[in-house]
Coordinates of C-alpha atoms in Angstrom, one line a residue:
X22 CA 20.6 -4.0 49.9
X23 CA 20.7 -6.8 52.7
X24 CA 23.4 -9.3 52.8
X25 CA 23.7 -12.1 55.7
X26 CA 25.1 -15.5 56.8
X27 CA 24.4 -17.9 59.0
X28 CA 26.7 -21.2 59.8
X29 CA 26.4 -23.8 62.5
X30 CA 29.3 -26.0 63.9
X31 CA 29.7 -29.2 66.6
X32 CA 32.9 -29.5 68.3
X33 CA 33.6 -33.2 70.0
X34 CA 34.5 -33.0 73.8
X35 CA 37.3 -36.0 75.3
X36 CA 34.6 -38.5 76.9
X37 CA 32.3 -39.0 73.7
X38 CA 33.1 -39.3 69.9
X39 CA 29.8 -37.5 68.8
X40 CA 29.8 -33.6 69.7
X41 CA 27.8 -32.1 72.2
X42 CA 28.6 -28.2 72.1
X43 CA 27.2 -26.7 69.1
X44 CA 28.0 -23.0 67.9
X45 CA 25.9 -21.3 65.2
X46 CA 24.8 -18.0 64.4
X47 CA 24.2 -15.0 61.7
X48 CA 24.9 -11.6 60.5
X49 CA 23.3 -8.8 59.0
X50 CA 24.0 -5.8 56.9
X51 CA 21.9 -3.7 55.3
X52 CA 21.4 -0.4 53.3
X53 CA 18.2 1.7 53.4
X54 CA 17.9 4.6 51.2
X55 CA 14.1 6.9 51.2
X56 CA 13.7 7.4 47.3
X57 CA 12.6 11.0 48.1
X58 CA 15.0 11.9 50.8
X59 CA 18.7 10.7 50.0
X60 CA 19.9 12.2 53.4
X61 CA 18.5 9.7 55.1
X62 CA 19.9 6.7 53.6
X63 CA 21.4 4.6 56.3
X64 CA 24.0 1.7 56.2
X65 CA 24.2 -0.5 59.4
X66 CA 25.5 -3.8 60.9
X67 CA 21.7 -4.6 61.6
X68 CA 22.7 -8.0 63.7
X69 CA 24.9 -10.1 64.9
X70 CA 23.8 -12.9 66.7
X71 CA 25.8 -15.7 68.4
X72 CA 24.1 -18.9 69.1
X73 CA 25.7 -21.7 71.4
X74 CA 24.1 -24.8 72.7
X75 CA 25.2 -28.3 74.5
X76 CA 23.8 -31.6 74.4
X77 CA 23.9 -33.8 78.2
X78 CA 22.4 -36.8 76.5
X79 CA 20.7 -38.0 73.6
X80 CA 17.2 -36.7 75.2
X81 CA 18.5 -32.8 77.1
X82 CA 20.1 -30.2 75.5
X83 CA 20.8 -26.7 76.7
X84 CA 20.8 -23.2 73.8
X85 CA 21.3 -19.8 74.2
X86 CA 21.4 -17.3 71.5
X87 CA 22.8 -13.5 72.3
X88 CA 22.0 -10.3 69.7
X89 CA 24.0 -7.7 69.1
X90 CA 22.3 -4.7 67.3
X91 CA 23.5 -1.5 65.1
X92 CA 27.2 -2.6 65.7
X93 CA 27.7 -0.4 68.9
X94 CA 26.3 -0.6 72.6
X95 CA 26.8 2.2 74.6
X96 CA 24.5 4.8 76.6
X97 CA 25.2 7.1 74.0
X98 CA 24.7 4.9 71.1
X99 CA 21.3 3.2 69.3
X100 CA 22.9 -0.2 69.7
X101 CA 20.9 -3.0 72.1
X102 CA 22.1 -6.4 73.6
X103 CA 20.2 -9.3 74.3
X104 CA 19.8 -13.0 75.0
X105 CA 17.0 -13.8 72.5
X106 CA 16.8 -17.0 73.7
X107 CA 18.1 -19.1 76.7
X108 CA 16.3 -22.7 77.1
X109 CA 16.7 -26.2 78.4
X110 CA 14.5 -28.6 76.7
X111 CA 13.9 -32.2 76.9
X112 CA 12.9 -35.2 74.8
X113 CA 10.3 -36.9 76.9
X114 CA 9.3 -39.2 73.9
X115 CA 10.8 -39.8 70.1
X116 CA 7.0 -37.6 69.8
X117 CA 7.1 -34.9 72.7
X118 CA 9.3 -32.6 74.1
X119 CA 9.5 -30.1 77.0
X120 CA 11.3 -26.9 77.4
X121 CA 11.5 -24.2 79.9
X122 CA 13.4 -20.9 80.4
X123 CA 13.4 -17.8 77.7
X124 CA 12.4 -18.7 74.1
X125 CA 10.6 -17.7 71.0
X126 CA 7.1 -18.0 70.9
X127 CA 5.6 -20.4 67.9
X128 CA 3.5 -17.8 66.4
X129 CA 3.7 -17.2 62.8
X130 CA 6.0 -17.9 59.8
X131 CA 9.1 -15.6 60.9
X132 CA 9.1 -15.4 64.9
X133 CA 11.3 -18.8 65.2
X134 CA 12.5 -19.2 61.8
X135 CA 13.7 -15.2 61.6
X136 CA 17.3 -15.8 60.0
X137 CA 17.4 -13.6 56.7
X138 CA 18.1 -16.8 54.7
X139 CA 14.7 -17.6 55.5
X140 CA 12.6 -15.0 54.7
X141 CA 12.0 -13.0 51.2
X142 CA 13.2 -9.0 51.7
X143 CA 15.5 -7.3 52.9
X144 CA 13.4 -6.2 56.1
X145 CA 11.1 -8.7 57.7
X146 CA 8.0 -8.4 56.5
X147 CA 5.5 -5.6 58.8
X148 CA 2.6 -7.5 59.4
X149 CA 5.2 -10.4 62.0
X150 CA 6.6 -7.3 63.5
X151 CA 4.2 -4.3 64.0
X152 CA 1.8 -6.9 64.7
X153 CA 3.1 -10.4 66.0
X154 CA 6.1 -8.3 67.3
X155 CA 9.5 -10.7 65.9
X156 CA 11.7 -11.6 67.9
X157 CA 8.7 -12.2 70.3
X158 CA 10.2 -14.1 73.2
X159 CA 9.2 -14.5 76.8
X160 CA 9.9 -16.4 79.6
X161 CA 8.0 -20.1 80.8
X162 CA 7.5 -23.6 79.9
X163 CA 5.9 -25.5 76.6
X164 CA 5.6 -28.9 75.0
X165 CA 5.9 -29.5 71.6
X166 CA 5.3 -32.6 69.4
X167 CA 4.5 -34.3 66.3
X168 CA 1.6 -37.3 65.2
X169 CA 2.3 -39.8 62.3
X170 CA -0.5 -37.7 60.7
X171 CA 1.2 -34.5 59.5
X172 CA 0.5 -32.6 63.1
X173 CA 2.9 -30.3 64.6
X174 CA 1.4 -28.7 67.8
X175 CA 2.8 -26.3 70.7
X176 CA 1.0 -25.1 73.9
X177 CA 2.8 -23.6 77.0
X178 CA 2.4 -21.3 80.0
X179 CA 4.9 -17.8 79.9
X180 CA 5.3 -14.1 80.8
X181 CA 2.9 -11.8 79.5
X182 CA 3.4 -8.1 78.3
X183 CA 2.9 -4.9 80.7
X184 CA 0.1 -2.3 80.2
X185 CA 2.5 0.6 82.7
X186 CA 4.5 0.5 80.1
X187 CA 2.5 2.1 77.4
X188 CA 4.0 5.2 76.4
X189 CA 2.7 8.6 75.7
X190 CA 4.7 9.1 72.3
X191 CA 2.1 7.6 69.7
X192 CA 5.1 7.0 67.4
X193 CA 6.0 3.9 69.2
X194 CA 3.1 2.1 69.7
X195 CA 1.7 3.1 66.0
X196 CA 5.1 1.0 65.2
X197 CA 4.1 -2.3 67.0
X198 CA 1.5 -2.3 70.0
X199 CA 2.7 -5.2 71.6
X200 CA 6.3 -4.5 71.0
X201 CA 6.2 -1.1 72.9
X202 CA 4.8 -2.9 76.1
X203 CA 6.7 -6.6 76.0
X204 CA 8.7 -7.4 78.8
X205 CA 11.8 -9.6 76.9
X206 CA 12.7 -11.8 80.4
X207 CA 14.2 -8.2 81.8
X208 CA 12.8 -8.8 85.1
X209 CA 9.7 -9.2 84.1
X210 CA 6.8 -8.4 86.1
X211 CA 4.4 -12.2 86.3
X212 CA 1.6 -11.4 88.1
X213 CA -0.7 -12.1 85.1
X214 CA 0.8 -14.8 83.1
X215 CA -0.2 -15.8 79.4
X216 CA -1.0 -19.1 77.3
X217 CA -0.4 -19.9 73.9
X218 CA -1.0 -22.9 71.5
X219 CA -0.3 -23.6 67.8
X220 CA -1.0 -26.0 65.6
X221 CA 0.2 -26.8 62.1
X222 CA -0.5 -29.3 59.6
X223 CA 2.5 -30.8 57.5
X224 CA 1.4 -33.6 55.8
X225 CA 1.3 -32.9 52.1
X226 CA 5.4 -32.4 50.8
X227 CA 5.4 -28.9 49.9
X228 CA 2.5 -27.6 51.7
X229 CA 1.7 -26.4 55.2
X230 CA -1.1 -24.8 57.0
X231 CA -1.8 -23.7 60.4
X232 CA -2.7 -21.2 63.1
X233 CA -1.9 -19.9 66.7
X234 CA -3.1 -18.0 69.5
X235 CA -2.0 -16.3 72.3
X236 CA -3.6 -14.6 75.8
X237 CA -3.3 -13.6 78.8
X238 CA -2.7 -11.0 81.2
X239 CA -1.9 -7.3 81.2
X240 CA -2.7 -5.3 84.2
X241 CA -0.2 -7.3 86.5
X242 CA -2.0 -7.0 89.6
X243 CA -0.9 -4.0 89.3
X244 CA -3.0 -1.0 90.9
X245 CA -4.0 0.6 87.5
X246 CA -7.3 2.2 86.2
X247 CA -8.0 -1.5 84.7
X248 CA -7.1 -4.1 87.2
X249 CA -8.7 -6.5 84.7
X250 CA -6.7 -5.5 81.4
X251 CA -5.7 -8.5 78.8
X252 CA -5.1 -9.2 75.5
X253 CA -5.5 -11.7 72.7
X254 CA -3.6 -12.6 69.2
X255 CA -4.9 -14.6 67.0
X256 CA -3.1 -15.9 63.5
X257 CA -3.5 -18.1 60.4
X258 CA -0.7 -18.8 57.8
X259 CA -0.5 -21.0 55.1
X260 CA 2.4 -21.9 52.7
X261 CA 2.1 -24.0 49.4
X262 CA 5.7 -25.0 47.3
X263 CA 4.4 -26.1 43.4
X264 CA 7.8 -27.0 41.7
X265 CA 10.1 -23.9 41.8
X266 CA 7.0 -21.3 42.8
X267 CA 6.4 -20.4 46.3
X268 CA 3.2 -19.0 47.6
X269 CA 2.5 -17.8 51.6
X270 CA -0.1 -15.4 53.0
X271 CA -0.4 -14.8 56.9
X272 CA -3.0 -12.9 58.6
X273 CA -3.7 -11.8 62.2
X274 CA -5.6 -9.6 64.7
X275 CA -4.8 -8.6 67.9
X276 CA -7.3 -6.9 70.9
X277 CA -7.1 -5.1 73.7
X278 CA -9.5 -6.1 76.3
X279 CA -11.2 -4.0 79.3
X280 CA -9.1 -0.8 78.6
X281 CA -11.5 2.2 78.7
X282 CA -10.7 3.1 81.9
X283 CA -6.9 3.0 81.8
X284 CA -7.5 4.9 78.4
X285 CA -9.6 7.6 80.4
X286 CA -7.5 8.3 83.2
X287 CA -4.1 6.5 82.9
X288 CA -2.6 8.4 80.1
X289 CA -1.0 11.7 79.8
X290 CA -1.2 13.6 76.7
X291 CA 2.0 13.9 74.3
X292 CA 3.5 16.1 71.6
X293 CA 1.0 14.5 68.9
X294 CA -2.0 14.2 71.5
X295 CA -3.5 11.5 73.3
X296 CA -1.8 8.2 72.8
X297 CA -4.9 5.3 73.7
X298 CA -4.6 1.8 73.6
X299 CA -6.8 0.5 70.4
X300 CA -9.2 -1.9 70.8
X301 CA -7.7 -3.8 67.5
X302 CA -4.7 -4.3 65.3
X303 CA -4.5 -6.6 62.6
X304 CA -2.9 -7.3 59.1
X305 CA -2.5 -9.6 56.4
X306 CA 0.2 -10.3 54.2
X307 CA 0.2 -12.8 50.4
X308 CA 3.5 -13.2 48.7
X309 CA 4.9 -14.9 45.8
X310 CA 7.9 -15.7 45.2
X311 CA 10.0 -17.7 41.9
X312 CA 13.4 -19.8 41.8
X313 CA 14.4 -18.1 38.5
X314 CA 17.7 -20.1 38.3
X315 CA 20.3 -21.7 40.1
X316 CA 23.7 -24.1 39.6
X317 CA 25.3 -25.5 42.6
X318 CA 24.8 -23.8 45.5
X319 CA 23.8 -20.1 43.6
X320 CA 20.7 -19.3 43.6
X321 CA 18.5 -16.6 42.1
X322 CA 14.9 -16.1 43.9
X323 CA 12.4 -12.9 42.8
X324 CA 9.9 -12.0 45.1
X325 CA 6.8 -9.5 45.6
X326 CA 4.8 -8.8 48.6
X327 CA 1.6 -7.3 49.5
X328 CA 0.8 -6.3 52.8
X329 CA -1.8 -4.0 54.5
X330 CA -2.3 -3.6 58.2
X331 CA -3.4 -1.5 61.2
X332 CA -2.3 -0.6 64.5
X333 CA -4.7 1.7 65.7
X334 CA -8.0 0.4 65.2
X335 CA -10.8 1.7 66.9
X336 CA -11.3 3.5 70.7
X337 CA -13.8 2.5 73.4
X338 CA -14.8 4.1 76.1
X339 CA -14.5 8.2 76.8
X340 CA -11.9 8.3 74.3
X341 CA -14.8 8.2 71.3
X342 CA -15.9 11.5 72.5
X343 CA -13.1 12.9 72.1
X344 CA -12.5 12.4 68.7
X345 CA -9.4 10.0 68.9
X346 CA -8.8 8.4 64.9
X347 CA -8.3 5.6 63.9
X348 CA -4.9 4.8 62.0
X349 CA -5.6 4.8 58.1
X350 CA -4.6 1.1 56.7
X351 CA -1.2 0.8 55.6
X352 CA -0.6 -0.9 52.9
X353 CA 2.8 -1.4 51.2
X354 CA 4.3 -3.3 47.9
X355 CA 7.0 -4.8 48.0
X356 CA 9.1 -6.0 44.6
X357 CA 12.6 -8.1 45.0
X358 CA 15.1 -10.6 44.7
X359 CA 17.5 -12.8 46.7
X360 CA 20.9 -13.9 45.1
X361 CA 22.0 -16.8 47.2
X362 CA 26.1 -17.8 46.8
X363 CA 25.1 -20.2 49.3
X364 CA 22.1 -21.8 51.3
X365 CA 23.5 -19.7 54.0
X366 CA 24.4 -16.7 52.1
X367 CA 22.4 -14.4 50.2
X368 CA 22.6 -10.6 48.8
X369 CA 19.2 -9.1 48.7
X370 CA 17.7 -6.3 46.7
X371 CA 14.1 -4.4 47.3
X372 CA 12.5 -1.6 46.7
X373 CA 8.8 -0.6 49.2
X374 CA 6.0 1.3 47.9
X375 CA 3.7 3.4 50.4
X376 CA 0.6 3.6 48.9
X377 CA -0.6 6.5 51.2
X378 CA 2.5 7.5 53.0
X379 CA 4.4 7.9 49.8
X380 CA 7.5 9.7 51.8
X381 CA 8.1 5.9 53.2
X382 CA 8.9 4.5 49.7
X383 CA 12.5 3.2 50.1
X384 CA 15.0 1.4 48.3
X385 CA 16.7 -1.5 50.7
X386 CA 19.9 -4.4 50.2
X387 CA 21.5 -6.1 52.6
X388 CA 24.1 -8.7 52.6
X389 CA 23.5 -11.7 54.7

């Protein structure tokens, strides 16, 4: 069960009658319990994110949002702190803006718009976190902006992720390959950088489509088996409101490129074996979901999901000789509802079926 809430507020300073410091937010609880394993259910303050920003003018403004996960921080503790975002931005025209600083990327349905009141579940869906890793953000500068014609497009220079970082337990970067070697803005090494661009078509009420992708850098100029090591994520969503239905699918690969030679003598063997850098991951997700009733500001929203994705697809180099797998498809169901009191308040309800890894099938809530 998930439950959350978000809320924003202005407050007015003394030398002008419209507000310039904004304060917003969320918070997340949830409850996780493996259908075939009660003792591991789990119950956790999942986040807790303030949000702050300030407007100079009508055309700069300055946000910063800081997370607090699993309740607790502590060196003993699974808690984490972090500024997920911390940006200046500016309206160069009514039609372009600029921004620069730490911020999320625009890739995706969930990586900017990640607030629980905005996404079916009560877990974000895997497909925008084991492979787009949300909360992806990094550190740079972009431009965003709109045409009279229904266009929404980002591009921008930033930080890139780390190949040192790979680790040797495979249970980490079976979880998200990009999220086990991202660098967050903690000082981050930029000796390879990374572009993106994303565009996204809005014209038609109810409707949008659109795509992104991002590369760059990994080696950075590092002294590593491959000097030359990048990567590349690509991604296409689309997103179609008839009347009280909502349909969505998202799919998207990522690649590893020139990484046979780090994979051949840059890695030291773990407890499960050899943990290589795949030349793939990818996954795809289509959901449905239903406005089954609402009065005022309740709500009541059913939901199913299909996903199926891989991190761990394919090996090149030495590594096919000695018989390194590729990871089996996952593919999961997953059947729901949210209950909103509010537009910014909703209790959710889920259950997750493994196909293959039956052992994962859970029952989830949260209150949000």
């Amino acid at each position: 069960m998930n439950a959350a809430t978000s809320n924003s507020s202005s407050i007015a300073v003394a030398d002008s009658p419209e507000p310039r410091v904004s304060l917003f937010g969320y918070g997340e609880l949830s409850y996780t319990r493996p259908r075939n394993n009660p003792a591991d259910a789990v119950a956790t303050a999942r986040r807790g994110v303030l949000g702050f920003g300030y407007r100079f003018n009508d055309r700069t403004r300055f946000a910063a949002e800081l997370e607090i996960e699993n309740a607790v921080v502590s060196a003993g503790d699974q808690g984490e702190v972090a500024f997920e975002q911390l940006y200046v931005e500016h309206d160069i025209t009514d039609r372009l803006t600029a921004k620069a600083g730490l911020f999320l990327l625009p890739i995706g349905y969930m990586n900017e718009t990640h607030e629980p009141t905005r996404y079916y579940g009560v877990t974000r869906n895997l497909v925008e976190t084991a492979i787009i890793p949300t909360t992806w953000r990094e550190m740079g500068v972009g431009l965003h902006g709109t045409t009279e014609m229904g266009l929404r497009w980002n591009a921008g220079m930033v930080t890139s992720f780390d190949l040192t970082k790979w680790p040797t337990e495979s249970a980490q970067t079976r979880e998200s390959p990009l999220a086990a070697i991202h660098q967050e803005g903690q000082l981050a090494k930029a000796g390879s950088l990374a572009y993106y661009a994303a565009l996204n078509y809005d014209g038609i009420p109810g409707f949008n489509m659109g795509g992104s992708v991002f590369a760059g850098g990994i080696a950075q100029k590092q002294p590593i088996a491959s000097p030359n090591a990048s990567m590349s994520l690509t991604e296409l969503h689309a997103k179609w409101q008839p009347g009280r239905w909502e349909f969505s699918g998202l799919m998207a690969q990522g690649q590893f490129h020139q990484v046979p030679a780090f994979n051949s003598t840059g890695l030291t063997a773990g407890p499960n074996g050899i943990n290589a850098v795949p030349d793939r991951f990818r996954g795809w997700y289509a959901q449905a979901a239903y406005r089954l009733w609402r009065q005022g500001d309740y709500s009541l929203h059913p939901f199913a999901r299909y996903e199926r994705l891989n991190t761990a697809v394919g090996f090149s180099g030495q590594l096919q000789g000695l018989g390194v797998p590729s990871d089996p498809d996952t593919r999961v169901m997953t059947v729901g509802a949210s209950f909103y009191l509010h537009p910014q308040v909703v209790l959710k309800v889920d259950t997750q079926r493994y196909f293959k890894d039956r052992k994962s099938t859970r029952l989830n809530s949260s209150h949000t």
